[in-house]
Amino acid sequence: MAAPKFAFLLLNLISILPLLVSSFSVDRPTDRRILVLLDDLSLKSSHSLFFSSLKSRGFDLDFKLADDPAIAVKRYGQYMYDGLILLSPSTERFGGSLDVEGVLDFVDSGHDLIVAADANASDLIRNIAAECGVDFDEDPSAVVVDHSSYAVSETEGDHTLIAADDFIQSDVILGNKKIEAPVLFKGIGHSLNPANSMVLKALSASPSSYSTNPSSKLSSQPPSLYGTAISLVSVVQARNAARIMISGSLDMFSNRLFRAGVQKSGSLNKYEKSGNEQFITELSKWIFHERGHLKAVNLRHNKVGESEEPSMYRINDDLEFSVEIFEWSGSSWVPHVSKDVQVQFYMMSPYVLKTLSTNGKGLYHTSFKVPDVYGVFQFKVEYQKLGYTSLSLSKQIPVRPFKHNEYERFITTAFPYYGASFSMMAGFFIFSGVYLYNK
Amino acid sequence: MARDLGILIIAVLVLAATCESAVLSPVSESHRSAALELFSPADGSYGSLEETYEALKTFKVLGIEKKHDIRTSSCASVADTLKSTSSALKDFVDALRVNSILKCELNSEAVRGTQSRFKDSLNGANSLIDFYYSIGGLVLLKEQMSEVDVNLGDADRIFRSIKALGQSDGRWRLSSNNPESSNNAAGIALEALAGVISLATPQIGNSLITTLKNDILKLFDGIERYDDGTYYFDEKHVGARGHQSPLSSSASVVRGIAAVAAATSETLNLPGEKILGLAKFFLGVGVPGSAQDLYHQIDALSYLENIRQVLWKLTFFRALYNKAHPDLKIYSSDLDFVAALVRVSTVLGSPAPTLSVRLMQIFVSGSKDASVIDQELKFDAVSGMHVLETLPKNIDVGSYVFSFEVIFHNPEHKKTYVSGGRTRVLVHITGVIKIDNAEIVILDGDRGSVETQKKLKLPGDNTVALSANHLQKLRLSFDLSTPFGNAFKPHQAFLKLRHENGIDHIFLVGNSGKKFEIILDFLGLVEKFFYLSGRYNIQLTVGDADMENSFLQPLGFVELDLPDAPEKATRPPPQAVDPYSRYGPKAEITHIFRAPEKRPAKELSLTFLGLILVPFFGFLAGLVQLGANLKSFPKSTVPSTFAILFHLGIAAVLALYALFWLKLDLFTTLKALGLLGMFLMFVGHKTLSHLASTSSKLKSV
């Protein structure tokens, strides 16, 4: 009786198993389920290249109007989505229970976010961006204008369609393949909060750009945003590895600009296709953790010549340290190869900081001598690299001084003292005999 | 130098067509390539007949010769569907639709069978979808097979029962027990009714057709409008068939109206503005990304052309201006347009009838003043373009709004075409702006006398090196003028000073007429500069949408000597850290171990060891010298045994000390020493008392 029941249970478990595996987990950091909030459902078709590139990479997109009353990202305390795409620049309020705090909580719990603003972006979108360290130009009618690096166009002459090619120099964020064609951008600019060290400019404006209303003359005040301080697209990687992309342009995701040809003013290079598709696709790969996600395993240390991990080191011991670091490639963990992984031997401040050498297969190792200071130390690997999730590992290990019998004996310098004692003792022995029995 | 340029190029760009919205091109190559991309059959056929029809229809409207050879497989699937008795009504209709384009050779038996199916279901129909498919099927049969009898005897009854599902606002319900009405359903109902009208024998009464026309007009009352004159049919309800996008419901309505217009062969007198607005809506979608959206867009546009042809105007300007004598004064009439082109076509890109385009008015952008011009554009039959050959006077570099109007040569065309009245186009006339008399000067604060003066070449390489203190002023001035010598005020004229540590200060350069001048009084700016002395790089940016030679130029630097900051001065704001230096490896740290104690040389210690041993040997020598002996060692057995044990004991204690030094610890040593001590006490006492008694005996003797 029991056996069939058990088999039935097992079958059930097996059928659930793939579901468990395909959802977001530490072992598979790539997102799966993404909620897309739109101002207008026609964006689904006008921006379909972007969405279909996401779908073809295996994402499960759930489209909703931004004011749909049924929007909920959380049910019974569990998030139903791994990522959120807000292509709803003009939405003043989300439908349902979602609000700014809801979006921030979503990010705080390690989920990813893409926000696209546009001219006349709503306060809601501005607030979300401001919480991420990105300040959009406060003038609601301002857009980025650049009279020196605009995209040459037959139909647009006010230089608000910008051909931007100042990308962040990071292979992990933008992929190995260089983006040749400039990216077309039409929208508003933002500045980064200098106090926020998490936010990075992924696409910067050129030095001649400025943020203004192109249809009105500048008043006596210079524009608040100008030059390379303007960021067109910024990315944030939070400490919990949540990633955020903030773009001042909704159009840059559109099929029209994906397919458009581009020629930057003053340049003779004409590109058949703008860099938008490559830029957005590569950036979204990074945002949704298809790239740049690291994990460290097997942090090990031992005395030189031994293989067991000791519970304690003595000062001046020689030790070996190793750790394995792997990188998520979107489908599997591959060894991470880098020359700048460092380990610290740390008590209040690092006593030893050493760069690890690697075997190219993910193993990083080094050896060093334990300092002659005793106390409770830590092995610390604080690995922060542009575009990668940060690794922060530590392992505590006490270090003791020499035991009383571990000090050096028979020191040559002390031989006169030893000689004195023993000659004294020998003399005493002889003297005692002579004294007692002399006649 | 700029003034030596023999040829000035003035490119005139168009920002926007109708009502200053973004330019929408009519259906073009990009639609064709998108269609081929979106409707690409997977291994020789499409997923369903519906998809096949959508693909074929789109290709047909776009005039694409079939690239994908799907005829054989599709015809086979059409024949299969028609033969099968279990197929749904919808599949029959889709099969017939595909057949209407592909013209497959069909077995007339099967067709006759479907005809009876359609008629049966029409008799039993009670929902709009049933009516739609069965009537649609009959209409298709009538078109394709002339021999089949599809005429409806009780057309009036059917007409009325469909009509009963209509709402007062022009929308339709899908069935009588579903209260929700929609525009999408209205389109379906109109198509069905049009089918009834075309199938009816005898003809449907005029009164019914009139009410139908009223329904259509009512439907148009509920149309949604955007600010830019775009009209569309929105769908509020999310029905059982999922959310209908505005595109699909607008397309459905357009299809319905076109069907009615074709069936009744009457003019519907639809408002031209709304038709134009609908065309704008369909074109405003751009190139849709999904196959179905593309079908809806292209299909609707093709039907829209049947209702009323919408004329679409596209304006291009390409102008060359030849300036032969740069030093001569130039008048506006010298501006010689090679071409300013207006192309008029229908939404689907086919050529317009004979008409003329007139330039009516020119506004200076941003002001209401209009110069009224009534100039006809010349039609160039080869390119199909209307050409503006001479530009009106008083046009200089700047932004203008040109207003064009289309006038039909044949007044009959006014009824069949919608042209949308006047079209306003924002035109940027750009040119190379002359920059003269550029100089940068350091002035002495009190007297205003010139301290240093440097001429600048703009645009060009400049590296001035200036120095100033807080009592002096910096003046930058230059003149800007258009090729016609008029003053030009660019939108962007910034002077930027950037301190070595990366803090920027930006100033607007103001103008009076042609002359642009900025005076920086450093005394008033010390606070703003955070009292930071040092090198400031100077950068000048002049740019405008209408300026061909917008530039960003580093001019050099000024070394500022500012007073020290007082206590309460504001600190400079923090600068963003460079992301590339923020990460990356840190400098290695190696622990500095405590240096080992200083020790004397080994030889020295050994020498001293030898010296230490000297007294011991001296002592031994002394003993020998004094003739030390052991003659009083007890002779008798018992005392001698005790004496030997005593001395062995002492030797043992001393050996224990040596062992303690070599390896034993204190506790073992003390334990052994205690035992040895007791033993020594005993034997010592025995030995010493024996020695004492012997010596006292000797004394007493």
mmCIF file with all atom_site columns, C-alpha atoms in Angstrom, chain A residues 40-41 45 48 147 153-159 168-169 194 197 200 207-208 210 212-214 216-223 226 255 259 316 340 342 344 350-355 369-373 384 386 408-413 415-416 418-420 422-423 425-434 436-439, chain B residues 13-15 23 37 226 243 287-289 293 316 318 428 489 491-492 494 496 504 506 508 541 543-545 550 552 574 576 579-580 582-591 593-594 599-600 602 605-606 608-609 612-613 616 619-620 623 628-634 643 646-647 650-651 654 657-658 660-662 687-688 691:
data_model
loop_
_atom_site.group_PDB
_atom_site.id
_atom_site.type_symbol
_atom_site.label_atom_id
_atom_site.label_alt_id
_atom_site.label_comp_id
_atom_site.label_asym_id
_atom_site.label_entity_id
_atom_site.label_seq_id
_atom_site.pdbx_PDB_ins_code
_atom_site.Cartn_x
_atom_site.Cartn_y
_atom_site.Cartn_z
_atom_site.occupancy
_atom_site.B_iso_or_equiv
_atom_site.pdbx_formal_charge
_atom_site.auth_seq_id
_atom_site.auth_comp_id
_atom_site.auth_asym_id
_atom_site.auth_atom_id
_atom_site.pdbx_PDB_model_num
ATOM 1   C CA . ASP A 1 40  ? -0.037 52.861 -23.652 1.00 0.00 ? 40  ASP A CA 1
ATOM 2   C CA . LEU A 1 41  ? -0.366 49.358 -25.004 1.00 0.00 ? 41  LEU A CA 1
ATOM 3   C CA . SER A 1 45  ? 4.105  47.064 -30.831 1.00 0.00 ? 45  SER A CA 1
ATOM 4   C CA . SER A 1 48  ? 8.511  45.242 -30.006 1.00 0.00 ? 48  SER A CA 1
ATOM 5   C CA . HIS A 1 147 ? 24.596 71.371 -31.437 1.00 0.00 ? 147 HIS A CA 1
ATOM 6   C CA . SER A 1 153 ? 18.438 63.786 -39.986 1.00 0.00 ? 153 SER A CA 1
ATOM 7   C CA . GLU A 1 154 ? 16.285 64.861 -42.873 1.00 0.00 ? 154 GLU A CA 1
ATOM 8   C CA . THR A 1 155 ? 13.314 65.555 -40.750 1.00 0.00 ? 155 THR A CA 1
ATOM 9   C CA . GLU A 1 156 ? 14.532 66.833 -37.430 1.00 0.00 ? 156 GLU A CA 1
ATOM 10  C CA . GLY A 1 157 ? 16.448 70.046 -37.246 1.00 0.00 ? 157 GLY A CA 1
ATOM 11  C CA . ASP A 1 158 ? 16.403 71.135 -33.630 1.00 0.00 ? 158 ASP A CA 1
ATOM 12  C CA . HIS A 1 159 ? 19.327 68.947 -32.590 1.00 0.00 ? 159 HIS A CA 1
ATOM 13  C CA . ILE A 1 168 ? 31.057 53.350 -20.137 1.00 0.00 ? 168 ILE A CA 1
ATOM 14  C CA . GLN A 1 169 ? 34.279 51.439 -20.652 1.00 0.00 ? 169 GLN A CA 1
ATOM 15  C CA . PRO A 1 194 ? 28.121 62.736 -6.366  1.00 0.00 ? 194 PRO A CA 1
ATOM 16  C CA . SER A 1 197 ? 28.985 55.744 -5.371  1.00 0.00 ? 197 SER A CA 1
ATOM 17  C CA . LEU A 1 200 ? 27.428 55.066 -12.999 1.00 0.00 ? 200 LEU A CA 1
ATOM 18  C CA . PRO A 1 207 ? 30.845 68.342 -23.646 1.00 0.00 ? 207 PRO A CA 1
ATOM 19  C CA . SER A 1 208 ? 28.822 70.645 -25.894 1.00 0.00 ? 208 SER A CA 1
ATOM 20  C CA . TYR A 1 210 ? 23.057 71.141 -22.458 1.00 0.00 ? 210 TYR A CA 1
ATOM 21  C CA . THR A 1 212 ? 17.090 73.202 -22.081 1.00 0.00 ? 212 THR A CA 1
ATOM 22  C CA . ASN A 1 213 ? 13.773 73.835 -23.706 1.00 0.00 ? 213 ASN A CA 1
ATOM 23  C CA . PRO A 1 214 ? 14.769 74.089 -27.366 1.00 0.00 ? 214 PRO A CA 1
ATOM 24  C CA . SER A 1 216 ? 12.473 79.061 -25.923 1.00 0.00 ? 216 SER A CA 1
ATOM 25  C CA . LYS A 1 217 ? 15.494 81.303 -25.559 1.00 0.00 ? 217 LYS A CA 1
ATOM 26  C CA . LEU A 1 218 ? 17.693 80.798 -22.555 1.00 0.00 ? 218 LEU A CA 1
ATOM 27  C CA . SER A 1 219 ? 16.931 83.241 -19.804 1.00 0.00 ? 219 SER A CA 1
ATOM 28  C CA . SER A 1 220 ? 19.675 85.001 -17.898 1.00 0.00 ? 220 SER A CA 1
ATOM 29  C CA . GLN A 1 221 ? 20.431 81.839 -15.967 1.00 0.00 ? 221 GLN A CA 1
ATOM 30  C CA . PRO A 1 222 ? 22.768 79.309 -17.489 1.00 0.00 ? 222 PRO A CA 1
ATOM 31  C CA . PRO A 1 223 ? 21.283 75.821 -17.763 1.00 0.00 ? 223 PRO A CA 1
ATOM 32  C CA . TYR A 1 226 ? 25.479 70.966 -19.239 1.00 0.00 ? 226 TYR A CA 1
ATOM 33  C CA . ASN A 1 255 ? 11.785 50.040 -33.100 1.00 0.00 ? 255 ASN A CA 1
ATOM 34  C CA . ARG A 1 259 ? 16.241 50.422 -37.057 1.00 0.00 ? 259 ARG A CA 1
ATOM 35  C CA . ASN A 1 316 ? 54.939 33.883 12.070  1.00 0.00 ? 316 ASN A CA 1
ATOM 36  C CA . ASP A 1 340 ? 43.068 41.887 -9.370  1.00 0.00 ? 340 ASP A CA 1
ATOM 37  C CA . GLN A 1 342 ? 42.963 40.501 -3.377  1.00 0.00 ? 342 GLN A CA 1
ATOM 38  C CA . GLN A 1 344 ? 43.279 40.879 3.278   1.00 0.00 ? 344 GLN A CA 1
ATOM 39  C CA . PRO A 1 350 ? 44.519 45.046 7.010   1.00 0.00 ? 350 PRO A CA 1
ATOM 40  C CA . TYR A 1 351 ? 47.873 43.679 8.192   1.00 0.00 ? 351 TYR A CA 1
ATOM 41  C CA . VAL A 1 352 ? 48.469 41.908 4.928   1.00 0.00 ? 352 VAL A CA 1
ATOM 42  C CA . LEU A 1 353 ? 46.862 42.745 1.594   1.00 0.00 ? 353 LEU A CA 1
ATOM 43  C CA . LYS A 1 354 ? 47.921 40.536 -1.222  1.00 0.00 ? 354 LYS A CA 1
ATOM 44  C CA . THR A 1 355 ? 46.894 40.078 -4.834  1.00 0.00 ? 355 THR A CA 1
ATOM 45  C CA . LYS A 1 369 ? 53.440 34.708 6.695   1.00 0.00 ? 369 LYS A CA 1
ATOM 46  C CA . VAL A 1 370 ? 51.118 35.397 9.579   1.00 0.00 ? 370 VAL A CA 1
ATOM 47  C CA . PRO A 1 371 ? 52.078 38.749 11.140  1.00 0.00 ? 371 PRO A CA 1
ATOM 48  C CA . ASP A 1 372 ? 53.789 38.773 14.540  1.00 0.00 ? 372 ASP A CA 1
ATOM 49  C CA . VAL A 1 373 ? 50.748 40.314 16.151  1.00 0.00 ? 373 VAL A CA 1
ATOM 50  C CA . GLN A 1 384 ? 34.644 45.104 -6.303  1.00 0.00 ? 384 GLN A CA 1
ATOM 51  C CA . LEU A 1 386 ? 33.209 47.822 -12.353 1.00 0.00 ? 386 LEU A CA 1
ATOM 52  C CA . GLU A 1 408 ? 64.379 29.445 21.102  1.00 0.00 ? 408 GLU A CA 1
ATOM 53  C CA . ARG A 1 409 ? 66.628 27.564 23.600  1.00 0.00 ? 409 ARG A CA 1
ATOM 54  C CA . PHE A 1 410 ? 70.417 27.250 23.856  1.00 0.00 ? 410 PHE A CA 1
ATOM 55  C CA . ILE A 1 411 ? 71.044 30.703 22.583  1.00 0.00 ? 411 ILE A CA 1
ATOM 56  C CA . THR A 1 412 ? 74.756 31.078 21.884  1.00 0.00 ? 412 THR A CA 1
ATOM 57  C CA . THR A 1 413 ? 74.847 34.490 23.460  1.00 0.00 ? 413 THR A CA 1
ATOM 58  C CA . PHE A 1 415 ? 76.597 30.312 26.736  1.00 0.00 ? 415 PHE A CA 1
ATOM 59  C CA . PRO A 1 416 ? 78.779 32.353 29.155  1.00 0.00 ? 416 PRO A CA 1
ATOM 60  C CA . TYR A 1 418 ? 75.362 28.559 31.176  1.00 0.00 ? 418 TYR A CA 1
ATOM 61  C CA . GLY A 1 419 ? 79.112 27.985 31.417  1.00 0.00 ? 419 GLY A CA 1
ATOM 62  C CA . ALA A 1 420 ? 79.241 30.011 34.626  1.00 0.00 ? 420 ALA A CA 1
ATOM 63  C CA . PHE A 1 422 ? 77.774 24.625 35.255  1.00 0.00 ? 422 PHE A CA 1
ATOM 64  C CA . SER A 1 423 ? 81.376 25.461 36.186  1.00 0.00 ? 423 SER A CA 1
ATOM 65  C CA . MET A 1 425 ? 78.107 23.435 39.978  1.00 0.00 ? 425 MET A CA 1
ATOM 66  C CA . ALA A 1 426 ? 81.136 21.351 39.074  1.00 0.00 ? 426 ALA A CA 1
ATOM 67  C CA . GLY A 1 427 ? 83.286 23.459 41.378  1.00 0.00 ? 427 GLY A CA 1
ATOM 68  C CA . PHE A 1 428 ? 80.750 23.012 44.189  1.00 0.00 ? 428 PHE A CA 1
ATOM 69  C CA . PHE A 1 429 ? 80.777 19.231 43.742  1.00 0.00 ? 429 PHE A CA 1
ATOM 70  C CA . ILE A 1 430 ? 84.555 19.058 43.823  1.00 0.00 ? 430 ILE A CA 1
ATOM 71  C CA . PHE A 1 431 ? 84.789 21.557 46.643  1.00 0.00 ? 431 PHE A CA 1
ATOM 72  C CA . SER A 1 432 ? 82.257 19.664 48.768  1.00 0.00 ? 432 SER A CA 1
ATOM 73  C CA . GLY A 1 433 ? 84.346 16.490 48.481  1.00 0.00 ? 433 GLY A CA 1
ATOM 74  C CA . VAL A 1 434 ? 87.651 18.223 49.067  1.00 0.00 ? 434 VAL A CA 1
ATOM 75  C CA . LEU A 1 436 ? 84.816 17.228 53.730  1.00 0.00 ? 436 LEU A CA 1
ATOM 76  C CA . TYR A 1 437 ? 87.583 14.739 53.251  1.00 0.00 ? 437 TYR A CA 1
ATOM 77  C CA . ASN A 1 438 ? 90.771 16.781 53.060  1.00 0.00 ? 438 ASN A CA 1
ATOM 78  C CA . LYS A 1 439 ? 93.342 15.909 55.619  1.00 0.00 ? 439 LYS A CA 1
ATOM 79  C CA . LEU B 2 13  ? 15.740 71.002 -42.915 1.00 0.00 ? 13  LEU B CA 1
ATOM 80  C CA . VAL B 2 14  ? 12.210 70.224 -42.151 1.00 0.00 ? 14  VAL B CA 1
ATOM 81  C CA . LEU B 2 15  ? 11.316 69.569 -38.618 1.00 0.00 ? 15  LEU B CA 1
ATOM 82  C CA . VAL B 2 23  ? 6.985  63.689 -39.671 1.00 0.00 ? 23  VAL B CA 1
ATOM 83  C CA . GLU B 2 37  ? 10.625 39.886 -41.803 1.00 0.00 ? 37  GLU B CA 1
ATOM 84  C CA . TYR B 2 226 ? -5.310 63.315 -29.585 1.00 0.00 ? 226 TYR B CA 1
ATOM 85  C CA . HIS B 2 243 ? -7.720 43.130 -24.794 1.00 0.00 ? 243 HIS B CA 1
ATOM 86  C CA . VAL B 2 287 ? 6.405  50.186 -38.413 1.00 0.00 ? 287 VAL B CA 1
ATOM 87  C CA . PRO B 2 288 ? 4.687  47.822 -36.002 1.00 0.00 ? 288 PRO B CA 1
ATOM 88  C CA . GLY B 2 289 ? 6.689  45.104 -34.430 1.00 0.00 ? 289 GLY B CA 1
ATOM 89  C CA . ASP B 2 293 ? -0.409 44.818 -35.905 1.00 0.00 ? 293 ASP B CA 1
ATOM 90  C CA . PHE B 2 316 ? 12.018 67.855 -48.111 1.00 0.00 ? 316 PHE B CA 1
ATOM 91  C CA . ARG B 2 318 ? 17.698 70.459 -50.068 1.00 0.00 ? 318 ARG B CA 1
ATOM 92  C CA . HIS B 2 428 ? 15.234 75.417 -40.143 1.00 0.00 ? 428 HIS B CA 1
ATOM 93  C CA . LYS B 2 489 ? 21.705 85.158 -31.599 1.00 0.00 ? 489 LYS B CA 1
ATOM 94  C CA . HIS B 2 491 ? 20.676 79.531 -28.481 1.00 0.00 ? 491 HIS B CA 1
ATOM 95  C CA . GLN B 2 492 ? 23.829 78.383 -26.803 1.00 0.00 ? 492 GLN B CA 1
ATOM 96  C CA . PHE B 2 494 ? 28.451 79.566 -22.943 1.00 0.00 ? 494 PHE B CA 1
ATOM 97  C CA . LYS B 2 496 ? 33.039 77.758 -19.160 1.00 0.00 ? 496 LYS B CA 1
ATOM 98  C CA . ASP B 2 504 ? 33.028 73.950 -13.522 1.00 0.00 ? 504 ASP B CA 1
ATOM 99  C CA . ILE B 2 506 ? 29.443 78.358 -16.631 1.00 0.00 ? 506 ILE B CA 1
ATOM 100 C CA . LEU B 2 508 ? 26.057 82.922 -20.534 1.00 0.00 ? 508 LEU B CA 1
ATOM 101 C CA . THR B 2 541 ? 30.631 76.921 -26.743 1.00 0.00 ? 541 THR B CA 1
ATOM 102 C CA . GLY B 2 543 ? 25.766 76.559 -30.946 1.00 0.00 ? 543 GLY B CA 1
ATOM 103 C CA . ASP B 2 544 ? 22.370 76.807 -32.483 1.00 0.00 ? 544 ASP B CA 1
ATOM 104 C CA . ALA B 2 545 ? 20.087 74.534 -34.402 1.00 0.00 ? 545 ALA B CA 1
ATOM 105 C CA . SER B 2 550 ? 28.447 75.271 -34.010 1.00 0.00 ? 550 SER B CA 1
ATOM 106 C CA . LEU B 2 552 ? 33.100 73.943 -28.714 1.00 0.00 ? 552 LEU B CA 1
ATOM 107 C CA . PRO B 2 574 ? 32.213 67.153 -3.691  1.00 0.00 ? 574 PRO B CA 1
ATOM 108 C CA . ALA B 2 576 ? 31.962 62.639 -8.417  1.00 0.00 ? 576 ALA B CA 1
ATOM 109 C CA . PRO B 2 579 ? 34.206 55.137 -11.663 1.00 0.00 ? 579 PRO B CA 1
ATOM 110 C CA . TYR B 2 580 ? 37.275 53.643 -13.240 1.00 0.00 ? 580 TYR B CA 1
ATOM 111 C CA . ARG B 2 582 ? 36.911 53.844 -7.732  1.00 0.00 ? 582 ARG B CA 1
ATOM 112 C CA . TYR B 2 583 ? 37.301 50.157 -8.324  1.00 0.00 ? 583 TYR B CA 1
ATOM 113 C CA . GLY B 2 584 ? 40.395 48.235 -9.166  1.00 0.00 ? 584 GLY B CA 1
ATOM 114 C CA . PRO B 2 585 ? 43.030 46.671 -6.997  1.00 0.00 ? 585 PRO B CA 1
ATOM 115 C CA . LYS B 2 586 ? 44.357 48.429 -3.944  1.00 0.00 ? 586 LYS B CA 1
ATOM 116 C CA . ALA B 2 587 ? 48.032 48.784 -3.145  1.00 0.00 ? 587 ALA B CA 1
ATOM 117 C CA . GLU B 2 588 ? 49.434 45.663 -1.552  1.00 0.00 ? 588 GLU B CA 1
ATOM 118 C CA . ILE B 2 589 ? 50.282 45.699 2.125   1.00 0.00 ? 589 ILE B CA 1
ATOM 119 C CA . THR B 2 590 ? 52.974 43.511 3.582   1.00 0.00 ? 590 THR B CA 1
ATOM 120 C CA . HIS B 2 591 ? 53.375 43.216 7.307   1.00 0.00 ? 591 HIS B CA 1
ATOM 121 C CA . PHE B 2 593 ? 57.776 42.029 11.241  1.00 0.00 ? 593 PHE B CA 1
ATOM 122 C CA . ARG B 2 594 ? 59.477 43.027 14.458  1.00 0.00 ? 594 ARG B CA 1
ATOM 123 C CA . ARG B 2 599 ? 72.970 39.522 19.311  1.00 0.00 ? 599 ARG B CA 1
ATOM 124 C CA . PRO B 2 600 ? 76.726 39.492 19.666  1.00 0.00 ? 600 PRO B CA 1
ATOM 125 C CA . LYS B 2 602 ? 78.889 33.658 18.168  1.00 0.00 ? 602 LYS B CA 1
ATOM 126 C CA . SER B 2 605 ? 80.018 34.406 23.247  1.00 0.00 ? 605 SER B CA 1
ATOM 127 C CA . LEU B 2 606 ? 82.264 31.383 22.929  1.00 0.00 ? 606 LEU B CA 1
ATOM 128 C CA . PHE B 2 608 ? 83.472 34.638 27.001  1.00 0.00 ? 608 PHE B CA 1
ATOM 129 C CA . LEU B 2 609 ? 82.429 31.067 27.708  1.00 0.00 ? 609 LEU B CA 1
ATOM 130 C CA . ILE B 2 612 ? 84.111 32.046 32.343  1.00 0.00 ? 612 ILE B CA 1
ATOM 131 C CA . LEU B 2 613 ? 85.607 28.570 32.584  1.00 0.00 ? 613 LEU B CA 1
ATOM 132 C CA . PHE B 2 616 ? 87.064 26.811 37.436  1.00 0.00 ? 616 PHE B CA 1
ATOM 133 C CA . PHE B 2 619 ? 90.245 26.524 41.234  1.00 0.00 ? 619 PHE B CA 1
ATOM 134 C CA . LEU B 2 620 ? 91.296 23.013 40.175  1.00 0.00 ? 620 LEU B CA 1
ATOM 135 C CA . LEU B 2 623 ? 93.509 22.541 44.765  1.00 0.00 ? 623 LEU B CA 1
ATOM 136 C CA . ALA B 2 628 ? 94.085 18.733 48.390  1.00 0.00 ? 628 ALA B CA 1
ATOM 137 C CA . ASN B 2 629 ? 93.295 15.126 49.100  1.00 0.00 ? 629 ASN B CA 1
ATOM 138 C CA . LEU B 2 630 ? 90.487 12.858 50.196  1.00 0.00 ? 630 LEU B CA 1
ATOM 139 C CA . LYS B 2 631 ? 92.388 11.084 52.932  1.00 0.00 ? 631 LYS B CA 1
ATOM 140 C CA . SER B 2 632 ? 89.760 11.443 55.628  1.00 0.00 ? 632 SER B CA 1
ATOM 141 C CA . PHE B 2 633 ? 87.180 9.566  53.552  1.00 0.00 ? 633 PHE B CA 1
ATOM 142 C CA . PRO B 2 634 ? 85.644 7.047  55.936  1.00 0.00 ? 634 PRO B CA 1
ATOM 143 C CA . ALA B 2 643 ? 79.364 9.180  52.078  1.00 0.00 ? 643 ALA B CA 1
ATOM 144 C CA . PHE B 2 646 ? 75.671 11.519 49.792  1.00 0.00 ? 646 PHE B CA 1
ATOM 145 C CA . HIS B 2 647 ? 77.986 12.566 47.009  1.00 0.00 ? 647 HIS B CA 1
ATOM 146 C CA . ILE B 2 650 ? 74.633 15.839 45.227  1.00 0.00 ? 650 ILE B CA 1
ATOM 147 C CA . ALA B 2 651 ? 75.708 14.754 41.756  1.00 0.00 ? 651 ALA B CA 1
ATOM 148 C CA . LEU B 2 654 ? 73.269 18.773 39.893  1.00 0.00 ? 654 LEU B CA 1
ATOM 149 C CA . TYR B 2 657 ? 69.567 20.873 37.232  1.00 0.00 ? 657 TYR B CA 1
ATOM 150 C CA . ALA B 2 658 ? 71.290 20.068 33.961  1.00 0.00 ? 658 ALA B CA 1
ATOM 151 C CA . PHE B 2 660 ? 66.003 20.912 33.895  1.00 0.00 ? 660 PHE B CA 1
ATOM 152 C CA . TRP B 2 661 ? 67.964 23.129 31.609  1.00 0.00 ? 661 TRP B CA 1
ATOM 153 C CA . LEU B 2 662 ? 67.878 20.605 28.809  1.00 0.00 ? 662 LEU B CA 1
ATOM 154 C CA . THR B 2 687 ? 77.780 11.313 56.723  1.00 0.00 ? 687 THR B CA 1
ATOM 155 C CA . LEU B 2 688 ? 78.215 14.669 58.429  1.00 0.00 ? 688 LEU B CA 1
ATOM 156 C CA . LEU B 2 691 ? 82.573 13.097 60.131  1.00 0.00 ? 691 LEU B CA 1
#
